[in-house]
Tab-separated table of C-alpha atoms and ligand atoms in Angstrom:
chain	number	residue	atom	x	y	z
T	1	MET	CA	-41.347	47.195	-4.758
T	2	GLU	CA	-39.857	48.924	-7.790
T	3	THR	CA	-36.369	50.296	-7.057
T	4	ASN	CA	-35.206	51.009	-10.577
T	5	ILE	CA	-35.087	54.787	-11.036
T	6	GLU	CA	-35.999	55.771	-14.577
T	7	PHE	CA	-36.299	59.021	-16.504
T	8	ARG	CA	-39.780	59.794	-17.845
T	9	GLU	CA	-41.507	62.792	-19.349
T	10	TRP	CA	-45.132	63.743	-19.760
T	11	SER	CA	-47.345	66.558	-20.876
T	12	ASP	CA	-49.455	67.921	-18.010
T	13	GLU	CA	-52.608	66.099	-19.186
T	14	ARG	CA	-50.852	62.738	-19.299
T	15	LEU	CA	-48.892	62.944	-16.046
T	16	PRO	CA	-50.065	59.953	-13.954
T	17	GLU	CA	-52.177	61.073	-10.998
T	18	VAL	CA	-49.989	59.235	-8.467
T	19	LEU	CA	-46.911	61.193	-9.572
T	20	LYS	CA	-48.788	64.483	-9.842
T	21	ALA	CA	-50.083	64.072	-6.276
T	22	GLN	CA	-46.540	63.697	-4.954
T	23	ALA	CA	-45.252	66.759	-6.829
T	24	LEU	CA	-48.242	68.774	-5.659
T	25	SER	CA	-47.821	67.738	-2.022
T	26	PHE	CA	-44.129	68.618	-2.156
T	27	LEU	CA	-44.984	72.086	-3.491
T	28	ARG	CA	-47.687	72.642	-0.869
T	29	ILE	CA	-45.072	72.096	1.836
T	30	ILE	CA	-42.043	73.927	0.407
T	31	TRP	CA	-43.992	76.784	-1.229
T	32	PRO	CA	-47.003	77.376	1.047
T	33	GLU	CA	-47.550	80.958	-0.185
T	34	GLY	CA	-48.647	79.560	-3.547
T	35	PHE	CA	-51.493	77.708	-1.849
T	36	THR	CA	-53.255	80.389	0.132
T	37	GLY	CA	-56.545	82.256	-0.302
T	38	PRO	CA	-58.257	81.320	-3.568
T	39	ASN	CA	-55.457	78.789	-4.219
T	40	ARG	CA	-55.963	76.846	-0.983
T	41	PHE	CA	-57.511	73.898	-2.827
T	42	ARG	CA	-55.365	74.309	-5.919
T	43	ASP	CA	-54.924	71.017	-7.762
T	44	TRP	CA	-52.307	72.046	-10.316
T	45	THR	CA	-48.529	72.284	-10.016
T	46	SER	CA	-48.238	75.060	-12.621
T	47	HIS	CA	-51.356	76.623	-14.111
T	48	PRO	CA	-52.510	74.610	-17.155
T	49	ASP	CA	-52.411	77.820	-19.255
T	50	LEU	CA	-48.620	77.599	-18.925
T	51	ARG	CA	-48.671	74.205	-20.700
T	52	PRO	CA	-46.384	72.417	-18.208
T	53	HIS	CA	-44.203	69.631	-19.540
T	54	HIS	CA	-42.934	67.324	-16.806
T	55	LEU	CA	-39.482	65.750	-16.704
T	56	LEU	CA	-38.885	63.385	-13.822
T	57	TYR	CA	-37.158	60.418	-12.291
T	58	ALA	CA	-39.351	57.832	-10.619
T	59	ALA	CA	-39.054	54.321	-9.248
T	60	GLY	CA	-42.322	52.860	-10.432
T	61	SER	CA	-44.993	55.017	-8.818
T	62	GLN	CA	-42.556	56.671	-6.396
T	63	LEU	CA	-41.436	60.133	-7.412
T	64	VAL	CA	-37.704	60.742	-6.873
T	65	SER	CA	-37.057	64.038	-8.633
T	66	HIS	CA	-39.191	66.357	-10.742
T	67	LEU	CA	-39.037	69.483	-12.887
T	68	GLU	CA	-41.570	71.022	-15.205
T	69	ILE	CA	-41.043	73.440	-18.078
T	70	ILE	CA	-43.668	76.132	-18.500
T	71	THR	CA	-44.173	78.368	-21.529
T	72	THR	CA	-45.407	81.925	-21.171
T	73	THR	CA	-44.995	85.482	-22.396
T	74	VAL	CA	-43.157	88.161	-20.457
T	75	SER	CA	-42.385	91.753	-21.330
T	76	VAL	CA	-39.161	93.697	-20.955
T	77	GLY	CA	-39.297	97.363	-21.913
T	78	SER	CA	-41.743	97.627	-24.792
T	79	GLU	CA	-41.122	94.133	-26.161
T	80	SER	CA	-42.818	90.821	-25.419
T	81	TYR	CA	-40.926	87.555	-25.425
T	82	VAL	CA	-41.984	83.931	-25.355
T	83	VAL	CA	-40.062	82.292	-22.563
T	84	GLN	CA	-39.713	78.765	-21.274
T	85	SER	CA	-38.831	78.203	-17.673
T	86	PRO	CA	-37.991	75.179	-15.534
T	87	THR	CA	-39.993	75.307	-12.330
T	88	ALA	CA	-41.173	73.039	-9.495
T	89	VAL	CA	-37.646	71.612	-9.326
T	90	MET	CA	-37.552	69.120	-6.464
T	91	THR	CA	-35.793	66.018	-5.227
T	92	PHE	CA	-37.176	64.021	-2.328
T	93	PRO	CA	-34.760	64.232	0.631
T	94	ALA	CA	-33.655	60.572	0.586
T	95	PHE	CA	-32.327	61.007	-2.953
T	96	ARG	CA	-30.611	64.397	-2.676
T	97	GLY	CA	-26.992	64.926	-3.639
T	98	GLU	CA	-27.050	62.111	-6.215
T	99	GLY	CA	-27.312	64.358	-9.268
T	100	TRP	CA	-31.003	63.789	-10.100
T	101	ALA	CA	-31.867	67.503	-10.253
T	102	ARG	CA	-28.678	68.227	-12.210
T	103	ARG	CA	-29.697	65.645	-14.818
T	104	LEU	CA	-33.239	67.024	-15.025
T	105	VAL	CA	-31.934	70.565	-15.479
T	106	ALA	CA	-29.646	69.298	-18.272
T	107	ALA	CA	-32.634	67.638	-19.954
T	108	ALA	CA	-34.624	70.868	-19.585
T	109	VAL	CA	-31.794	72.867	-21.173
T	110	ALA	CA	-31.740	70.480	-24.152
T	111	ARG	CA	-35.496	70.769	-24.568
T	112	ILE	CA	-35.548	74.582	-24.291
T	113	ASP	CA	-32.605	74.913	-26.706
T	114	ALA	CA	-34.444	72.755	-29.252
T	115	GLY	CA	-37.793	74.527	-28.752
T	116	GLN	CA	-39.379	77.665	-30.137
T	117	ALA	CA	-38.996	80.045	-27.180
T	118	ASP	CA	-37.151	83.347	-27.562
T	119	VAL	CA	-35.240	82.699	-24.378
T	120	GLY	CA	-35.088	80.481	-21.296
T	121	VAL	CA	-35.507	82.102	-17.898
T	122	LEU	CA	-35.615	80.807	-14.371
T	123	THR	CA	-35.660	82.211	-10.905
T	124	CYS	CA	-34.129	80.722	-7.812
T	125	GLY	CA	-32.972	81.572	-4.330
T	126	PRO	CA	-29.404	82.979	-4.158
T	127	HIS	CA	-28.061	79.706	-2.708
T	128	LEU	CA	-28.922	77.828	-5.921
T	129	ALA	CA	-27.528	80.353	-8.417
T	130	ASP	CA	-24.212	78.444	-8.680
T	131	PHE	CA	-26.035	75.169	-9.281
T	132	TYR	CA	-27.901	76.651	-12.259
T	133	SER	CA	-24.817	78.499	-13.544
T	134	ARG	CA	-22.946	75.204	-13.697
T	135	ALA	CA	-25.884	73.769	-15.633
T	136	GLY	CA	-25.564	76.383	-18.392
T	137	TRP	CA	-27.676	79.280	-17.086
T	138	GLU	CA	-26.408	82.838	-17.021
T	139	ILE	CA	-27.056	85.089	-14.035
T	140	ALA	CA	-28.704	88.382	-15.015
T	141	PRO	CA	-27.047	90.679	-12.456
T	142	GLY	CA	-29.395	93.135	-10.819
T	143	ALA	CA	-32.368	92.080	-12.933
T	144	THR	CA	-35.715	92.752	-11.330
T	145	ILE	CA	-38.979	90.924	-11.783
T	146	LEU	CA	-42.367	92.573	-11.473
T	147	ALA	CA	-45.199	90.119	-11.010
T	148	GLY	CA	-48.916	90.835	-11.059
T	149	GLU	CA	-51.171	92.965	-13.203
T	150	ASP	CA	-52.679	96.453	-12.883
T	151	GLY	CA	-50.182	98.047	-10.545
T	152	SER	CA	-50.385	95.259	-8.002
T	153	ALA	CA	-46.834	94.354	-9.020
T	154	GLN	CA	-44.506	92.845	-6.468
T	155	ILE	CA	-40.764	92.637	-6.773
T	156	SER	CA	-39.460	89.138	-6.321
T	157	ASP	CA	-36.256	88.672	-4.288
T	158	ASP	CA	-35.140	85.734	-6.394
T	159	ILE	CA	-32.141	85.726	-8.732
T	160	LEU	CA	-33.012	85.688	-12.431
T	161	LEU	CA	-31.036	83.480	-14.802
T	162	THR	CA	-31.320	83.229	-18.571
T	163	ARG	CA	-30.531	80.707	-21.253
T	164	SER	CA	-30.044	81.887	-24.839
T	165	ALA	CA	-32.444	79.825	-26.912
T	166	GLY	CA	-33.516	81.819	-29.961
T	167	PRO	CA	-32.364	84.770	-32.083
T	168	ARG	CA	-34.072	87.323	-29.786
T	169	SER	CA	-32.184	86.150	-26.684
T	170	ALA	CA	-29.474	88.812	-27.016
T	171	ALA	CA	-32.047	91.621	-27.262
T	172	PHE	CA	-33.879	90.206	-24.252
T	173	LYS	CA	-30.711	90.108	-22.162
T	174	ALA	CA	-29.650	93.622	-23.205
T	175	SER	CA	-33.080	95.031	-22.401
T	176	LEU	CA	-33.045	93.307	-19.011
T	177	ARG	CA	-30.124	95.516	-18.026
T	178	GLU	CA	-32.381	98.567	-18.469
T	179	HIS	CA	-35.881	97.367	-17.572
T	180	PRO	CA	-37.583	94.946	-15.208
T	181	MET	CA	-39.060	91.715	-16.513
T	182	ARG	CA	-42.834	91.873	-16.156
T	183	VAL	CA	-44.815	88.688	-15.677
T	184	ALA	CA	-48.556	88.330	-15.198
T	185	ASP	CA	-48.075	85.956	-12.294
T	186	GLU	CA	-45.084	84.404	-10.633
T	187	TRP	CA	-44.791	80.756	-11.574
J	201	LIG	C1	-32.440	71.921	-4.909
J	201	LIG	C2	-32.741	70.433	-5.104
J	201	LIG	C3	-33.788	70.280	-6.197
J	201	LIG	C4	-31.428	69.735	-5.510
J	201	LIG	O1	-31.747	68.390	-5.832
J	201	LIG	P1	-30.621	67.246	-5.888
J	201	LIG	O2	-31.165	66.127	-6.724
J	201	LIG	O3	-30.147	66.934	-4.544
J	201	LIG	O4	-29.476	68.022	-6.675
J	201	LIG	P2	-28.150	67.389	-7.280
J	201	LIG	O5	-27.776	66.147	-6.534
J	201	LIG	O6	-28.312	67.296	-8.749
J	201	LIG	O7	-27.148	68.513	-6.874
J	201	LIG	C5	-26.908	69.573	-7.681
J	201	LIG	C6	-26.011	70.586	-7.019
J	201	LIG	O8	-26.773	71.537	-6.275
J	201	LIG	C7	-26.184	71.737	-5.010
J	201	LIG	N1	-27.251	71.999	-4.057
J	201	LIG	C8	-28.356	71.272	-3.875
J	201	LIG	N2	-29.104	71.814	-2.898
J	201	LIG	C9	-28.439	72.904	-2.462
J	201	LIG	C10	-28.682	73.872	-1.457
J	201	LIG	N3	-29.776	73.825	-0.673
J	201	LIG	N4	-27.776	74.863	-1.285
J	201	LIG	C11	-26.663	74.932	-2.055
J	201	LIG	N5	-26.379	74.027	-3.013
J	201	LIG	C12	-27.268	73.037	-3.211
J	201	LIG	C13	-25.462	70.467	-4.711
J	201	LIG	O9	-24.405	70.720	-3.843
J	201	LIG	C14	-25.011	69.995	-6.064
J	201	LIG	O10	-23.773	70.559	-6.383
J	201	LIG	P3	-22.584	69.623	-6.930
J	201	LIG	O11	-23.149	68.930	-8.148
J	201	LIG	O12	-21.500	70.562	-7.247
J	201	LIG	O13	-22.317	68.692	-5.800
J	201	LIG	C15	-33.245	69.774	-3.775
J	201	LIG	O14	-32.330	70.069	-2.740
J	201	LIG	C16	-34.628	70.204	-3.371
J	201	LIG	O15	-35.617	69.566	-3.719
J	201	LIG	N6	-34.718	71.299	-2.591
J	201	LIG	C17	-36.023	71.831	-2.159
J	201	LIG	C18	-36.797	72.443	-3.297
J	201	LIG	C19	-36.045	73.573	-3.966
J	201	LIG	O16	-35.440	74.432	-3.348
J	201	LIG	N7	-36.095	73.562	-5.324
J	201	LIG	C20	-35.387	74.527	-6.151
J	201	LIG	C21	-36.286	75.621	-6.581
J	201	LIG	S1	-35.409	76.744	-7.695
């Protein structure tokens, strides 16, 4: 049995099936609403169109902690922005409180900062806002998110946090004080 926990990263296409299956099962249990109706047999963690890049800790084939960075376009006011966002952040219960997620979020920050996105964004429940603030994310107070196309928009209750990554970050953050962030689908 492998007990050495190591950091690894993969593009979505190269993520080993055994690790993907564990991340997917975790999501199906903690986020059941993402796996209903037409998504009941969904076999992806984030939609492949979002080009997920997986950062994780694993002991051999056993997944310990996982995060993936997706890339997409959102609009705020009349402008569109390319954003990168950490999502599917998870640590299996036996390994919680040991800093695995904190280290993965730090690795995600480094990757987003070095990448081509206009800005980093993430959403989380209110109880995790401090965790992400300590990891270098900035709470966007009162920001609203509209998800869905063609008037079927739904307002998410989650807190929105941003990470300045490119020269348009300041404009994005300023605009977010006036307008909701519109996304085609929640991720
Ligand atoms: C949230 C989660 C990923 C944290 O993983 P972890 O590896 O235990 O996190 P870390 O050990 O790096 O802890 C990071 C910090 O977050 C805090 N934290 C973790 N879970 C928390 C919770 N449920 N409520 C409040 N704070 C929490 C810890 O206290 C810790 O703070 P500290 O460093 O000041 O002690 C893990 O609890 C999990 O998988 N939860 C279920 C899935 C989930 O909610 N994912 C987040 C989606 S945004």
